[in-house]
Amino acid sequence: MVAVVALSLVGLVVAAVFVAGVRARPVVVGIGSPVGTSGGSVVVTRVGTTFVPTTQGPPTAARMAGTEGLDQLQVWVELTATARGGLEYSEDDFRLVTAAGEARTPDGSTLGDGLLPRGGTVSGQVWFDDVPGISDGWVEYADPDGRPVRVALTPQQVVPAPAQEDGGTHHG
């Protein structure tokens, strides 16, 4: 009887480790591909780069939302809640991970913190300052169940902002 109980416990431990390993495996998608999460869905709708100018003149969106004189990676996201209890969200749910494995939290966001009711959708932007030439790596979203969702960044998908006639850049 003791052997049966011991084997049952070993089986439960092995099953728990297996399930934890499966849940921890990241889901990797491309920009524009929605991913189901434990609370709803997330999609990175667009990614772009811009330079935050230090010039005088009317404030641009990039100047109001970034550190002047730095390259900035801008990530537009959309979250939709499908869970009965809604979906809690925060800019801290996102991070930038380089191909070398270096992880960075956002330098800013329009998302804030909130609870999205079931059926609700919120769109916003997170940005990362001082990211010159990022082209490989991913934007990672932390699913409330602990499983990371990674959106692959490739040079073809990270679109630089067009230069303006005055030599500055435009924040789209």
PDB file of C-alpha atoms in Angstrom:
ATOM      1  CA  MET A   1       0.000   0.000   0.000  1.00  0.00           C
ATOM      2  CA  VAL A   2       2.827   2.393   0.865  1.00  0.00           C
ATOM      3  CA  ALA A   3       4.459   1.633  -2.490  1.00  0.00           C
ATOM      4  CA  VAL A   4       1.237   2.485  -4.348  1.00  0.00           C
ATOM      5  CA  VAL A   5       0.925   5.797  -2.493  1.00  0.00           C
ATOM      6  CA  ALA A   6       4.601   6.589  -3.125  1.00  0.00           C
ATOM      7  CA  LEU A   7       4.273   5.817  -6.842  1.00  0.00           C
ATOM      8  CA  SER A   8       1.120   7.924  -7.027  1.00  0.00           C
ATOM      9  CA  LEU A   9       2.931  10.864  -5.436  1.00  0.00           C
ATOM     10  CA  VAL A  10       5.861  10.459  -7.823  1.00  0.00           C
ATOM     11  CA  GLY A  11       3.397  10.400 -10.723  1.00  0.00           C
ATOM     12  CA  LEU A  12       1.753  13.603  -9.494  1.00  0.00           C
ATOM     13  CA  VAL A  13       5.117  15.342  -9.151  1.00  0.00           C
ATOM     14  CA  VAL A  14       6.182  14.267 -12.658  1.00  0.00           C
ATOM     15  CA  ALA A  15       2.839  15.420 -14.086  1.00  0.00           C
ATOM     16  CA  ALA A  16       3.092  18.780 -12.290  1.00  0.00           C
ATOM     17  CA  VAL A  17       6.624  19.341 -13.595  1.00  0.00           C
ATOM     18  CA  PHE A  18       5.516  18.413 -17.123  1.00  0.00           C
ATOM     19  CA  VAL A  19       2.496  20.743 -17.016  1.00  0.00           C
ATOM     20  CA  ALA A  20       4.597  23.576 -15.570  1.00  0.00           C
ATOM     21  CA  GLY A  21       7.155  23.066 -18.344  1.00  0.00           C
ATOM     22  CA  VAL A  22       4.468  23.117 -21.026  1.00  0.00           C
ATOM     23  CA  ARG A  23       2.875  26.270 -19.606  1.00  0.00           C
ATOM     24  CA  ALA A  24       6.213  28.057 -19.383  1.00  0.00           C
ATOM     25  CA  ARG A  25       7.054  27.523 -23.051  1.00  0.00           C
ATOM     26  CA  PRO A  26       6.708  30.824 -24.841  1.00  0.00           C
ATOM     27  CA  VAL A  27       4.400  31.337 -27.775  1.00  0.00           C
ATOM     28  CA  VAL A  28       6.241  33.125 -30.603  1.00  0.00           C
ATOM     29  CA  VAL A  29       4.259  35.027 -33.247  1.00  0.00           C
ATOM     30  CA  GLY A  30       4.784  37.851 -35.704  1.00  0.00           C
ATOM     31  CA  ILE A  31       3.541  41.424 -35.656  1.00  0.00           C
ATOM     32  CA  GLY A  32      -0.193  41.563 -36.359  1.00  0.00           C
ATOM     33  CA  SER A  33      -0.925  38.026 -35.132  1.00  0.00           C
ATOM     34  CA  PRO A  34      -3.357  37.894 -32.204  1.00  0.00           C
ATOM     35  CA  VAL A  35      -2.576  35.361 -29.480  1.00  0.00           C
ATOM     36  CA  GLY A  36      -5.079  33.894 -27.058  1.00  0.00           C
ATOM     37  CA  THR A  37      -4.052  34.300 -23.432  1.00  0.00           C
ATOM     38  CA  SER A  38      -5.510  33.136 -20.143  1.00  0.00           C
ATOM     39  CA  GLY A  39      -7.432  36.421 -19.830  1.00  0.00           C
ATOM     40  CA  GLY A  40      -8.201  37.240 -23.454  1.00  0.00           C
ATOM     41  CA  SER A  41      -5.908  38.081 -26.339  1.00  0.00           C
ATOM     42  CA  VAL A  42      -2.963  40.308 -27.155  1.00  0.00           C
ATOM     43  CA  VAL A  43      -1.716  41.552 -30.511  1.00  0.00           C
ATOM     44  CA  VAL A  44       1.198  43.807 -31.389  1.00  0.00           C
ATOM     45  CA  THR A  45      -0.314  45.821 -34.211  1.00  0.00           C
ATOM     46  CA  ARG A  46       2.730  47.838 -35.254  1.00  0.00           C
ATOM     47  CA  VAL A  47       6.360  48.463 -34.310  1.00  0.00           C
ATOM     48  CA  GLY A  48       8.412  51.448 -35.379  1.00  0.00           C
ATOM     49  CA  THR A  49      11.501  53.439 -34.553  1.00  0.00           C
ATOM     50  CA  THR A  50      11.981  57.151 -34.311  1.00  0.00           C
ATOM     51  CA  PHE A  51      14.558  59.625 -33.098  1.00  0.00           C
ATOM     52  CA  VAL A  52      13.421  61.916 -30.286  1.00  0.00           C
ATOM     53  CA  PRO A  53      14.734  65.337 -31.387  1.00  0.00           C
ATOM     54  CA  THR A  54      16.246  67.944 -29.090  1.00  0.00           C
ATOM     55  CA  THR A  55      15.368  70.820 -31.420  1.00  0.00           C
ATOM     56  CA  GLN A  56      13.194  73.734 -30.429  1.00  0.00           C
ATOM     57  CA  GLY A  57       9.755  74.168 -31.833  1.00  0.00           C
ATOM     58  CA  PRO A  58       6.327  72.801 -31.145  1.00  0.00           C
ATOM     59  CA  PRO A  59       6.415  69.627 -29.085  1.00  0.00           C
ATOM     60  CA  THR A  60       6.054  66.422 -31.047  1.00  0.00           C
ATOM     61  CA  ALA A  61       4.488  63.271 -29.648  1.00  0.00           C
ATOM     62  CA  ALA A  62       7.944  61.676 -29.528  1.00  0.00           C
ATOM     63  CA  ARG A  63       9.384  64.629 -27.561  1.00  0.00           C
ATOM     64  CA  MET A  64       6.550  64.469 -25.035  1.00  0.00           C
ATOM     65  CA  ALA A  65       6.871  60.714 -24.620  1.00  0.00           C
ATOM     66  CA  GLY A  66      10.578  59.987 -24.727  1.00  0.00           C
ATOM     67  CA  THR A  67      14.057  61.047 -23.759  1.00  0.00           C
ATOM     68  CA  GLU A  68      15.332  63.738 -26.113  1.00  0.00           C
ATOM     69  CA  GLY A  69      18.314  62.827 -28.245  1.00  0.00           C
ATOM     70  CA  LEU A  70      17.712  59.072 -28.228  1.00  0.00           C
ATOM     71  CA  ASP A  71      16.411  56.489 -30.661  1.00  0.00           C
ATOM     72  CA  GLN A  72      13.112  55.039 -29.523  1.00  0.00           C
ATOM     73  CA  LEU A  73      11.353  51.760 -30.312  1.00  0.00           C
ATOM     74  CA  GLN A  74       7.575  52.229 -30.308  1.00  0.00           C
ATOM     75  CA  VAL A  75       5.272  49.236 -29.930  1.00  0.00           C
ATOM     76  CA  TRP A  76       1.507  49.519 -30.506  1.00  0.00           C
ATOM     77  CA  VAL A  77      -0.521  46.843 -28.715  1.00  0.00           C
ATOM     78  CA  GLU A  78      -4.154  45.820 -28.341  1.00  0.00           C
ATOM     79  CA  LEU A  79      -5.537  43.762 -25.454  1.00  0.00           C
ATOM     80  CA  THR A  80      -8.988  42.165 -25.419  1.00  0.00           C
ATOM     81  CA  ALA A  81     -10.568  40.597 -22.326  1.00  0.00           C
ATOM     82  CA  THR A  82     -12.537  37.367 -22.680  1.00  0.00           C
ATOM     83  CA  ALA A  83     -12.201  35.958 -19.156  1.00  0.00           C
ATOM     84  CA  ARG A  84     -15.184  36.204 -16.839  1.00  0.00           C
ATOM     85  CA  GLY A  85     -13.157  38.276 -14.358  1.00  0.00           C
ATOM     86  CA  GLY A  86     -11.747  40.550 -17.045  1.00  0.00           C
ATOM     87  CA  LEU A  87      -8.084  41.199 -17.755  1.00  0.00           C
ATOM     88  CA  GLU A  88      -5.706  43.179 -15.569  1.00  0.00           C
ATOM     89  CA  TYR A  89      -3.069  44.999 -17.585  1.00  0.00           C
ATOM     90  CA  SER A  90      -0.054  47.214 -17.066  1.00  0.00           C
ATOM     91  CA  GLU A  91       2.872  48.521 -19.083  1.00  0.00           C
ATOM     92  CA  ASP A  92       4.961  46.233 -16.861  1.00  0.00           C
ATOM     93  CA  ASP A  93       3.384  43.242 -18.660  1.00  0.00           C
ATOM     94  CA  PHE A  94       5.635  44.089 -21.627  1.00  0.00           C
ATOM     95  CA  ARG A  95       9.393  43.990 -22.087  1.00  0.00           C
ATOM     96  CA  LEU A  96      11.923  44.116 -24.893  1.00  0.00           C
ATOM     97  CA  VAL A  97      14.294  41.156 -25.196  1.00  0.00           C
ATOM     98  CA  THR A  98      17.281  41.392 -27.529  1.00  0.00           C
ATOM     99  CA  ALA A  99      18.651  38.472 -29.538  1.00  0.00           C
ATOM    100  CA  ALA A 100      21.427  38.287 -26.913  1.00  0.00           C
ATOM    101  CA  GLY A 101      18.800  37.751 -24.189  1.00  0.00           C
ATOM    102  CA  GLU A 102      19.023  41.196 -22.561  1.00  0.00           C
ATOM    103  CA  ALA A 103      15.593  42.188 -21.193  1.00  0.00           C
ATOM    104  CA  ARG A 104      14.368  45.765 -20.730  1.00  0.00           C
ATOM    105  CA  THR A 105      11.206  47.170 -19.224  1.00  0.00           C
ATOM    106  CA  PRO A 106       9.392  49.973 -21.078  1.00  0.00           C
ATOM    107  CA  ASP A 107      10.514  53.545 -20.562  1.00  0.00           C
ATOM    108  CA  GLY A 108       6.916  54.687 -20.932  1.00  0.00           C
ATOM    109  CA  SER A 109       3.433  53.787 -22.047  1.00  0.00           C
ATOM    110  CA  THR A 110      -0.007  55.142 -22.818  1.00  0.00           C
ATOM    111  CA  LEU A 111      -1.587  52.033 -21.262  1.00  0.00           C
ATOM    112  CA  GLY A 112      -1.265  52.715 -17.547  1.00  0.00           C
ATOM    113  CA  ASP A 113      -2.673  50.085 -15.192  1.00  0.00           C
ATOM    114  CA  GLY A 114      -6.239  48.866 -15.353  1.00  0.00           C
ATOM    115  CA  LEU A 115      -8.813  46.118 -15.320  1.00  0.00           C
ATOM    116  CA  LEU A 116     -10.411  45.523 -18.674  1.00  0.00           C
ATOM    117  CA  PRO A 117     -13.950  44.131 -18.316  1.00  0.00           C
ATOM    118  CA  ARG A 118     -14.940  41.010 -20.220  1.00  0.00           C
ATOM    119  CA  GLY A 119     -15.585  41.935 -23.857  1.00  0.00           C
ATOM    120  CA  GLY A 120     -13.543  45.138 -23.567  1.00  0.00           C
ATOM    121  CA  THR A 121     -10.550  46.143 -25.669  1.00  0.00           C
ATOM    122  CA  VAL A 122      -7.793  48.656 -25.018  1.00  0.00           C
ATOM    123  CA  SER A 123      -5.163  49.880 -27.458  1.00  0.00           C
ATOM    124  CA  GLY A 124      -2.014  51.685 -26.462  1.00  0.00           C
ATOM    125  CA  GLN A 125       1.674  52.112 -26.967  1.00  0.00           C
ATOM    126  CA  VAL A 126       4.741  51.098 -25.002  1.00  0.00           C
ATOM    127  CA  TRP A 127       8.142  52.501 -25.862  1.00  0.00           C
ATOM    128  CA  PHE A 128      11.760  51.784 -25.154  1.00  0.00           C
ATOM    129  CA  ASP A 129      14.342  54.600 -25.260  1.00  0.00           C
ATOM    130  CA  ASP A 130      17.942  54.327 -26.445  1.00  0.00           C
ATOM    131  CA  VAL A 131      17.390  51.356 -28.752  1.00  0.00           C
ATOM    132  CA  PRO A 132      19.512  52.136 -31.814  1.00  0.00           C
ATOM    133  CA  GLY A 133      19.248  49.609 -34.603  1.00  0.00           C
ATOM    134  CA  ILE A 134      17.126  46.989 -32.840  1.00  0.00           C
ATOM    135  CA  SER A 135      16.107  44.506 -35.459  1.00  0.00           C
ATOM    136  CA  ASP A 136      16.380  41.081 -33.895  1.00  0.00           C
ATOM    137  CA  GLY A 137      14.781  39.927 -30.705  1.00  0.00           C
ATOM    138  CA  TRP A 138      11.215  40.202 -29.517  1.00  0.00           C
ATOM    139  CA  VAL A 139       8.649  42.106 -27.540  1.00  0.00           C
ATOM    140  CA  GLU A 140       7.426  39.902 -24.727  1.00  0.00           C
ATOM    141  CA  TYR A 141       4.015  40.009 -23.025  1.00  0.00           C
ATOM    142  CA  ALA A 142       3.615  38.273 -19.664  1.00  0.00           C
ATOM    143  CA  ASP A 143       0.364  36.300 -19.824  1.00  0.00           C
ATOM    144  CA  PRO A 144      -1.350  36.345 -16.408  1.00  0.00           C
ATOM    145  CA  ASP A 145      -0.851  32.550 -16.237  1.00  0.00           C
ATOM    146  CA  GLY A 146       2.927  33.042 -16.441  1.00  0.00           C
ATOM    147  CA  ARG A 147       3.405  31.933 -20.038  1.00  0.00           C
ATOM    148  CA  PRO A 148       5.360  34.477 -22.074  1.00  0.00           C
ATOM    149  CA  VAL A 149       4.032  35.568 -25.464  1.00  0.00           C
ATOM    150  CA  ARG A 150       6.856  36.717 -27.736  1.00  0.00           C
ATOM    151  CA  VAL A 151       6.383  38.841 -30.825  1.00  0.00           C
ATOM    152  CA  ALA A 152       9.384  38.438 -33.102  1.00  0.00           C
ATOM    153  CA  LEU A 153      11.064  41.590 -34.394  1.00  0.00           C
ATOM    154  CA  THR A 154      12.673  41.427 -37.807  1.00  0.00           C
ATOM    155  CA  PRO A 155      14.264  44.236 -39.821  1.00  0.00           C
ATOM    156  CA  GLN A 156      11.372  44.106 -42.310  1.00  0.00           C
ATOM    157  CA  GLN A 157       8.779  44.646 -39.572  1.00  0.00           C
ATOM    158  CA  VAL A 158      10.460  47.422 -37.564  1.00  0.00           C
ATOM    159  CA  VAL A 159       9.593  50.493 -39.605  1.00  0.00           C
ATOM    160  CA  PRO A 160      11.632  53.679 -39.127  1.00  0.00           C
ATOM    161  CA  ALA A 161       9.714  56.938 -39.012  1.00  0.00           C
ATOM    162  CA  PRO A 162      10.099  58.990 -42.219  1.00  0.00           C
ATOM    163  CA  ALA A 163      12.397  62.017 -42.107  1.00  0.00           C
ATOM    164  CA  GLN A 164      10.716  65.404 -42.326  1.00  0.00           C
ATOM    165  CA  GLU A 165      11.902  68.244 -44.554  1.00  0.00           C
ATOM    166  CA  ASP A 166      13.546  69.989 -41.586  1.00  0.00           C
ATOM    167  CA  GLY A 167      15.686  66.893 -40.943  1.00  0.00           C
ATOM    168  CA  GLY A 168      13.655  65.793 -37.954  1.00  0.00           C
ATOM    169  CA  THR A 169      11.544  62.727 -37.695  1.00  0.00           C
ATOM    170  CA  HIS A 170       7.843  62.240 -37.604  1.00  0.00           C
ATOM    171  CA  HIS A 171       6.110  60.270 -34.840  1.00  0.00           C
ATOM    172  CA  GLY A 172       3.369  58.194 -36.423  1.00  0.00           C
TER     173      GLY A 172
END
